[in-house]
JSON list of C-alpha atoms in Angstrom, two decimals:
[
{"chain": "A", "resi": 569, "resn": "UNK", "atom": "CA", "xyz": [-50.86, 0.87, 54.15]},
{"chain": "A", "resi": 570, "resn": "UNK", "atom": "CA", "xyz": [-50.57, -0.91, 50.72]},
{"chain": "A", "resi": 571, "resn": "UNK", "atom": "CA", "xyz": [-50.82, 2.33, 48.59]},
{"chain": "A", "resi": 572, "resn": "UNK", "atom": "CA", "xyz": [-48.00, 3.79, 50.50]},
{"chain": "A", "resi": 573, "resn": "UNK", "atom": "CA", "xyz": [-45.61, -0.03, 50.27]},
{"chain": "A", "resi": 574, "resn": "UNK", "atom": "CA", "xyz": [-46.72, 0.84, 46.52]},
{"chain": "A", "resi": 575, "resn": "UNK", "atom": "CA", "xyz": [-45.91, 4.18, 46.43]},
{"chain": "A", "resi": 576, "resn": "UNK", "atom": "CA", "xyz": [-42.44, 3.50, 47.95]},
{"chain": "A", "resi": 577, "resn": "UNK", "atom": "CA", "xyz": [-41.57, 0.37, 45.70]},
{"chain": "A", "resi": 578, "resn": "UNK", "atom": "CA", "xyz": [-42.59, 2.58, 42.55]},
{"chain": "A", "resi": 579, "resn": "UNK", "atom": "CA", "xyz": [-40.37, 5.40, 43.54]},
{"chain": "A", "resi": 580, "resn": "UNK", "atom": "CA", "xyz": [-37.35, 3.36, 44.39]},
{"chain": "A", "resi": 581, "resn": "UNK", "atom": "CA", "xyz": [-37.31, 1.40, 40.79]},
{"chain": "A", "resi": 582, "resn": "UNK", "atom": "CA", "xyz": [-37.60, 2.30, 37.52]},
{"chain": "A", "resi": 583, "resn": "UNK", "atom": "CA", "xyz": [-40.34, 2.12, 35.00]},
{"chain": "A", "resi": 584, "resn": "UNK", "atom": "CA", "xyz": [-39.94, 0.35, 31.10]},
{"chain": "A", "resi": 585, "resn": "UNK", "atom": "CA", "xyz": [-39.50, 3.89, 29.50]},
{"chain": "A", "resi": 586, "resn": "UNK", "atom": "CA", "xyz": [-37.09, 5.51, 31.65]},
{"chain": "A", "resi": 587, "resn": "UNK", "atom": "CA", "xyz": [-35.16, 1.80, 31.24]},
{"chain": "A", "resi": 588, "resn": "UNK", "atom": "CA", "xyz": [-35.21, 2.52, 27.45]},
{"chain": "A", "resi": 589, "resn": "UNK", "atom": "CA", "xyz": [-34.21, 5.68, 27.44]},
{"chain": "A", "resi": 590, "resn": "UNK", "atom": "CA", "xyz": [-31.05, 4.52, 29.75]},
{"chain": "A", "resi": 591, "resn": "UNK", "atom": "CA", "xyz": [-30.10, 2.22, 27.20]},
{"chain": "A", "resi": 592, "resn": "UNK", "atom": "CA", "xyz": [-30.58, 4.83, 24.39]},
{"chain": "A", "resi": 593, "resn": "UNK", "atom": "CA", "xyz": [-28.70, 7.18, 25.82]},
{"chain": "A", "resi": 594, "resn": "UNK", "atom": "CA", "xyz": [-25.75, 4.43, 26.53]},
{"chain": "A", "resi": 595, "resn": "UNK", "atom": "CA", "xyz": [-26.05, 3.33, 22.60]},
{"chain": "A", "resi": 596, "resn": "UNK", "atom": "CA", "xyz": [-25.41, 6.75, 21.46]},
{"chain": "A", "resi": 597, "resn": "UNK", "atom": "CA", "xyz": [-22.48, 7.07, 23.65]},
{"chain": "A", "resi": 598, "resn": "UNK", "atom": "CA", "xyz": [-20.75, 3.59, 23.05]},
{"chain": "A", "resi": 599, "resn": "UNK", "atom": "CA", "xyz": [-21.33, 4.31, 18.97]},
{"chain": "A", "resi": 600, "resn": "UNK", "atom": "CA", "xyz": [-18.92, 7.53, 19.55]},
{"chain": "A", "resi": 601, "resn": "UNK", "atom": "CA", "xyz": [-16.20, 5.81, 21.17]},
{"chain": "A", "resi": 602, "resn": "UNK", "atom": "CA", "xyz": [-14.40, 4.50, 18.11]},
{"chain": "A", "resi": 603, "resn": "UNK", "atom": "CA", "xyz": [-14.67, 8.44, 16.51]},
{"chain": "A", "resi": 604, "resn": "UNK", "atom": "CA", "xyz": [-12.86, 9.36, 20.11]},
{"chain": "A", "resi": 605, "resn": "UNK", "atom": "CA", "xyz": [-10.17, 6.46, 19.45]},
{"chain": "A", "resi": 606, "resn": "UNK", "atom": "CA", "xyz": [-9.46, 7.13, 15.99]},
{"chain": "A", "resi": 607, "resn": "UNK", "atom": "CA", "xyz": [-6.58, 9.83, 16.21]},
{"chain": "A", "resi": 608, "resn": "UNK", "atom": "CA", "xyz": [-4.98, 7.57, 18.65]},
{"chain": "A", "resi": 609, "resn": "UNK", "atom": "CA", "xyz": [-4.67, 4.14, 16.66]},
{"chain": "A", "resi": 610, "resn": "UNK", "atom": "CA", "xyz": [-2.14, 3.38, 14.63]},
{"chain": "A", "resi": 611, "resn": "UNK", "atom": "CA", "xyz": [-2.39, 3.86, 10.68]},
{"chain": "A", "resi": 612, "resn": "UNK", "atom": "CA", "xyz": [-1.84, 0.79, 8.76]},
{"chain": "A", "resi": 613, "resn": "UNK", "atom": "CA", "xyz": [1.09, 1.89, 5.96]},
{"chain": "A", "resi": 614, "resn": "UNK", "atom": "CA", "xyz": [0.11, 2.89, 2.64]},
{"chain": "A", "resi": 615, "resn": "UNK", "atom": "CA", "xyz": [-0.86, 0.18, 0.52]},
{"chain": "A", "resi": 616, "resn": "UNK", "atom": "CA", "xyz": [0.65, 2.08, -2.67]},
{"chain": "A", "resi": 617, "resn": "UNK", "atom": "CA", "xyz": [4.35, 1.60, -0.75]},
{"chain": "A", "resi": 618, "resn": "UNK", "atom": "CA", "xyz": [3.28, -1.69, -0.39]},
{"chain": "A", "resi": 619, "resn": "UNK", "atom": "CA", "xyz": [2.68, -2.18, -4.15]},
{"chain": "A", "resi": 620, "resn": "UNK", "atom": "CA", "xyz": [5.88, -0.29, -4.85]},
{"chain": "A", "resi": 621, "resn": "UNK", "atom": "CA", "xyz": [8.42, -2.97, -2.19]},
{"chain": "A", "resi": 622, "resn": "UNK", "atom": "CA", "xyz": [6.96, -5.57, -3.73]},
{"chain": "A", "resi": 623, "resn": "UNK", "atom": "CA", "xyz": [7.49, -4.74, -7.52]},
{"chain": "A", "resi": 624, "resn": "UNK", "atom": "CA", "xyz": [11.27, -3.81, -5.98]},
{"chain": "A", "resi": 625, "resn": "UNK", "atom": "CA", "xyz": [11.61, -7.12, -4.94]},
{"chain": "A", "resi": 626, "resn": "UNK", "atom": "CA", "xyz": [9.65, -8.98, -7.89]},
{"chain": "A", "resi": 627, "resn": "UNK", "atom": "CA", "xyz": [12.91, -6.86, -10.14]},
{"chain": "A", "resi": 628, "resn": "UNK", "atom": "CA", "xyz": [15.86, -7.85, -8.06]},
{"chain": "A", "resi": 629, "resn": "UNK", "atom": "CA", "xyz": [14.12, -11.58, -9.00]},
{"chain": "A", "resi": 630, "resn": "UNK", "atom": "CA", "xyz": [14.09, -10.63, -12.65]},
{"chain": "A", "resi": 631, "resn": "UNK", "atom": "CA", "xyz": [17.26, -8.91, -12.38]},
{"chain": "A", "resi": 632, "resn": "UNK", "atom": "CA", "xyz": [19.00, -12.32, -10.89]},
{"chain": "A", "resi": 633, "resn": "UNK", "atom": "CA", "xyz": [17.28, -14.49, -13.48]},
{"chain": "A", "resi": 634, "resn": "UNK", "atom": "CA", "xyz": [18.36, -12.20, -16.22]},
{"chain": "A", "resi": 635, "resn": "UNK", "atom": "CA", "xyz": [21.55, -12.58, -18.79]},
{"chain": "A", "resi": 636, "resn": "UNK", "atom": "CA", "xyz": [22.95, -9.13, -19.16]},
{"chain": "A", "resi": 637, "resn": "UNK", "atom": "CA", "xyz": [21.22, -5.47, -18.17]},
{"chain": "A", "resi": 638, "resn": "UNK", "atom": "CA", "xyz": [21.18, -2.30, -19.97]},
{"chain": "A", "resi": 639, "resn": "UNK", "atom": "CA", "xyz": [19.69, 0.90, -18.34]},
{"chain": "A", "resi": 640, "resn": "UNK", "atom": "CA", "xyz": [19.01, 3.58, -21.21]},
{"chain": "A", "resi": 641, "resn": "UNK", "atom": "CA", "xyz": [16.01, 6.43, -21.50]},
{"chain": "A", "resi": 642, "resn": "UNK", "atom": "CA", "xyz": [15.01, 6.11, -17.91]},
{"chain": "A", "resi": 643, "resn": "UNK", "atom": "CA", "xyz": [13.96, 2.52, -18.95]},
{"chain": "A", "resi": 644, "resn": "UNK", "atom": "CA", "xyz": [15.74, -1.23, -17.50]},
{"chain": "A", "resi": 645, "resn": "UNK", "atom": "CA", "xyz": [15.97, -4.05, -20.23]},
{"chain": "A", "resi": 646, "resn": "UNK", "atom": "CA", "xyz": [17.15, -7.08, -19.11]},
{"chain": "A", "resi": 647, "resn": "UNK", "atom": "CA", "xyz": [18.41, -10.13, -21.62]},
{"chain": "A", "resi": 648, "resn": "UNK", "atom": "CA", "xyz": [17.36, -13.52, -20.66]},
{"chain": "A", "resi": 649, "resn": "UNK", "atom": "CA", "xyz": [18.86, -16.23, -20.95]},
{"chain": "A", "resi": 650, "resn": "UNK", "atom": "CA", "xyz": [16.37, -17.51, -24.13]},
{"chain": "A", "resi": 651, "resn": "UNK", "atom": "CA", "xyz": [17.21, -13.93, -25.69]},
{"chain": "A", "resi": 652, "resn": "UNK", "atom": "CA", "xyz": [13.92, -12.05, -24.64]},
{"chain": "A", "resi": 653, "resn": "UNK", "atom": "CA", "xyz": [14.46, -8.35, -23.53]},
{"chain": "A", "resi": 654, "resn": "UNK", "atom": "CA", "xyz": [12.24, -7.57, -20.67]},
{"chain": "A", "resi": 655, "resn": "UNK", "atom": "CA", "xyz": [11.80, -3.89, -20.09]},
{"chain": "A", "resi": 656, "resn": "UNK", "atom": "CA", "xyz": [10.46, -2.06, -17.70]},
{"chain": "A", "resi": 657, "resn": "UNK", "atom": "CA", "xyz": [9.60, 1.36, -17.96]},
{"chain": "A", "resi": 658, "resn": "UNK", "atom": "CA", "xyz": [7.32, 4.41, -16.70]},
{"chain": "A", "resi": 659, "resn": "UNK", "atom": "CA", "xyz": [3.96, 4.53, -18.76]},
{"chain": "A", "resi": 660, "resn": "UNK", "atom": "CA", "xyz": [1.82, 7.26, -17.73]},
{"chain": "A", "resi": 661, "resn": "UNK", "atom": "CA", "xyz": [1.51, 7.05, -14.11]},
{"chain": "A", "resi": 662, "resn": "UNK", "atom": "CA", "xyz": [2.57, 3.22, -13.91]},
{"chain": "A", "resi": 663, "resn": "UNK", "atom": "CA", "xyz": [5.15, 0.85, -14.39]},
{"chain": "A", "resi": 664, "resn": "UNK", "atom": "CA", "xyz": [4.47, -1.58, -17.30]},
{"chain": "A", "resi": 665, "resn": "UNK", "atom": "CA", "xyz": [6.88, -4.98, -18.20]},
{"chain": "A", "resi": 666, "resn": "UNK", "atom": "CA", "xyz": [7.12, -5.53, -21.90]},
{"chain": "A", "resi": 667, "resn": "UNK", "atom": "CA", "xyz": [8.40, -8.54, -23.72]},
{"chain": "A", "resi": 668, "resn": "UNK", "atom": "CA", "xyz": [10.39, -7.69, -26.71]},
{"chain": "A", "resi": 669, "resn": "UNK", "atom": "CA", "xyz": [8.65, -4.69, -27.34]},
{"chain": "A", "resi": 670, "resn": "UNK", "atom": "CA", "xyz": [4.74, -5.78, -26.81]},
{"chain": "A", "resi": 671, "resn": "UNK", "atom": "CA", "xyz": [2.23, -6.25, -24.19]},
{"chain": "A", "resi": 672, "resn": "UNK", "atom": "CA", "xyz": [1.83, -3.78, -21.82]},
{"chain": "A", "resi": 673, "resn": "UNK", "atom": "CA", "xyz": [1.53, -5.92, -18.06]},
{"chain": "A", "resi": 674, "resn": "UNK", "atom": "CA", "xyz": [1.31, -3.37, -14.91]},
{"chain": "A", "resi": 675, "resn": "UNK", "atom": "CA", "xyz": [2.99, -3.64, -11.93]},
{"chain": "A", "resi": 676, "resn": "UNK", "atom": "CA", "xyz": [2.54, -0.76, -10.49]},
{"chain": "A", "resi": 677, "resn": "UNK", "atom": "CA", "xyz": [0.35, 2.23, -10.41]},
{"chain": "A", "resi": 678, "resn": "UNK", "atom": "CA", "xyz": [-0.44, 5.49, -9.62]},
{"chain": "A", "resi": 679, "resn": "UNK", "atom": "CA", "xyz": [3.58, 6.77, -9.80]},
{"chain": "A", "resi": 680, "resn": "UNK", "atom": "CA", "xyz": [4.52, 10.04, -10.00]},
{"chain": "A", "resi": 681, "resn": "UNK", "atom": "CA", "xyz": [8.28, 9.24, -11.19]},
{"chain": "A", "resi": 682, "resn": "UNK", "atom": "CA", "xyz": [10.36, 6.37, -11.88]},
{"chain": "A", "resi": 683, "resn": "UNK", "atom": "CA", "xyz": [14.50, 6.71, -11.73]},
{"chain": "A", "resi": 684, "resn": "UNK", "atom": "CA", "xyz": [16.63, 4.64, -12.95]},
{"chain": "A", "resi": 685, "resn": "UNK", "atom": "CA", "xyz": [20.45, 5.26, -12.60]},
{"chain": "A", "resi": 686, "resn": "UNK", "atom": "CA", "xyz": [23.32, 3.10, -13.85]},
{"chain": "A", "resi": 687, "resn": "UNK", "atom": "CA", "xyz": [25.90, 3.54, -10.88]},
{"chain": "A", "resi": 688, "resn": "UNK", "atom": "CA", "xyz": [28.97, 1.33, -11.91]},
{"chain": "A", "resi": 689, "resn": "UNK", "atom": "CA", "xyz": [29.26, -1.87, -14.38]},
{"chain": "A", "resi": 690, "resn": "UNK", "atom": "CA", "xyz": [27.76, -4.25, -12.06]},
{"chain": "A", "resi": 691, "resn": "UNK", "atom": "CA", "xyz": [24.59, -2.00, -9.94]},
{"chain": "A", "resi": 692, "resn": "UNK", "atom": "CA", "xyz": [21.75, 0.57, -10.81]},
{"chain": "A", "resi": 693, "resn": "UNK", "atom": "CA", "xyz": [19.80, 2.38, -8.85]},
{"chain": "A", "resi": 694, "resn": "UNK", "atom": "CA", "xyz": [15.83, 2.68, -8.94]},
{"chain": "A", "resi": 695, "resn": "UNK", "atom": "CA", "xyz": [13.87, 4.97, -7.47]},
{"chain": "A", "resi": 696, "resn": "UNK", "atom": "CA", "xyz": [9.96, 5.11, -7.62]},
{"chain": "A", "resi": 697, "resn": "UNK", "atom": "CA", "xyz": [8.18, 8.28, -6.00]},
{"chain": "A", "resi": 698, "resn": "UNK", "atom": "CA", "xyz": [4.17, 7.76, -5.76]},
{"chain": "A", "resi": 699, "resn": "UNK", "atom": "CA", "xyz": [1.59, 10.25, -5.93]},
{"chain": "A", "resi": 700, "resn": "UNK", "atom": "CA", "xyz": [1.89, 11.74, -2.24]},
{"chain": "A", "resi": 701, "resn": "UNK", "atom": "CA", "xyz": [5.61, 12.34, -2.66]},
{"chain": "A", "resi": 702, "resn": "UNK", "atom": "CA", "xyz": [6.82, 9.18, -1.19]},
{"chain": "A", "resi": 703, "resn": "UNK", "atom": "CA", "xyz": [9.91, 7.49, -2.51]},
{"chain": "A", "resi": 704, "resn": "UNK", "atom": "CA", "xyz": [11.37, 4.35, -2.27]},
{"chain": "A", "resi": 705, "resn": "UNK", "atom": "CA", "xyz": [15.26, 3.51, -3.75]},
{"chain": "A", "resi": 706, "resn": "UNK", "atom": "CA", "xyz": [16.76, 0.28, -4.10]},
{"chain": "A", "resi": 707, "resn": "UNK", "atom": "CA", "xyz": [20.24, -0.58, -5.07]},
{"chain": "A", "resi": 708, "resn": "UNK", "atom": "CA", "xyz": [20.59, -3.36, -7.39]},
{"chain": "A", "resi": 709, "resn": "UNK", "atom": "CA", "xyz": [23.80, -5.09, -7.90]},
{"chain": "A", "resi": 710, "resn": "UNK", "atom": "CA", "xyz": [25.10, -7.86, -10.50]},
{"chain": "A", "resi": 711, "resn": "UNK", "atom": "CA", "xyz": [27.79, -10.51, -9.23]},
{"chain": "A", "resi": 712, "resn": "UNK", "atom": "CA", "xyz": [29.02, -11.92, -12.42]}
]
């Protein structure tokens, strides 16, 4: 009578190997449930668009701060107030700030095109289109 109470308490649980195999089996499945969420989360925006809003709103800060403005050869050169010209132009595939001609300081990169249009007396237009196509256009206007 106690081999067959053994018999039936063996059969009705389970043994240390089948346990780890159960728990195998669930690790491999709970490691491909982020692959199966992926598609469905949301992409984080493109850190290069990023770059490019913030060096749009670093200018309209220069462009405030700045004496007089002068948009010529695809390039911006503002006057400040001590008499330094501050220009900002394409350089490759960035955007580099020079001071009176020299230094070479990046603020932003990887740029397919930069456009810079003189609209009236008082606003310009810049656009800045980055590798992938994307483009991004601010007005800026002067209140004298």
């Amino acid at each position: 009578m106690q081999a067959l109470t053994g018999r039936i308490l063996y059969k009705e649980g389970y043994t240390f190997v089948e346990a780890i195999i159960a728990l195998g089996v669930l690790l491999v499945l709970a490691s491909l449930v982020p692959l199966l969420l992926s598609p469905i989360q949301k992409q984080p925006p493109s850190i290069q668009l990023e770059e490019i809003s913030v060096f749009l709103s670093m200018l309209g800060k220069e462009v405030r701060e700045g004496r007089s403005i002068e948009v010529r050869n695809n390039g911006l050169y503002i006057t400040q107030t001590t008499g330094d010209v501050i220009s900002f132009t394409k350089y490759h595939s960035l955007i580099r700030k020079q001071v009176n001609g020299q230094g070479h300081e990046v603020w932003v990169q990887n740029i397919q095109e930069l456009l810079i249009e003189k609209q009236s007396g008082t606003s310009f237009k810049v656009t800045v289109i980055d590798t992938k196509g994307k483009e991004l256009m601010r007005v800026f206007r002067r209140f004298k």
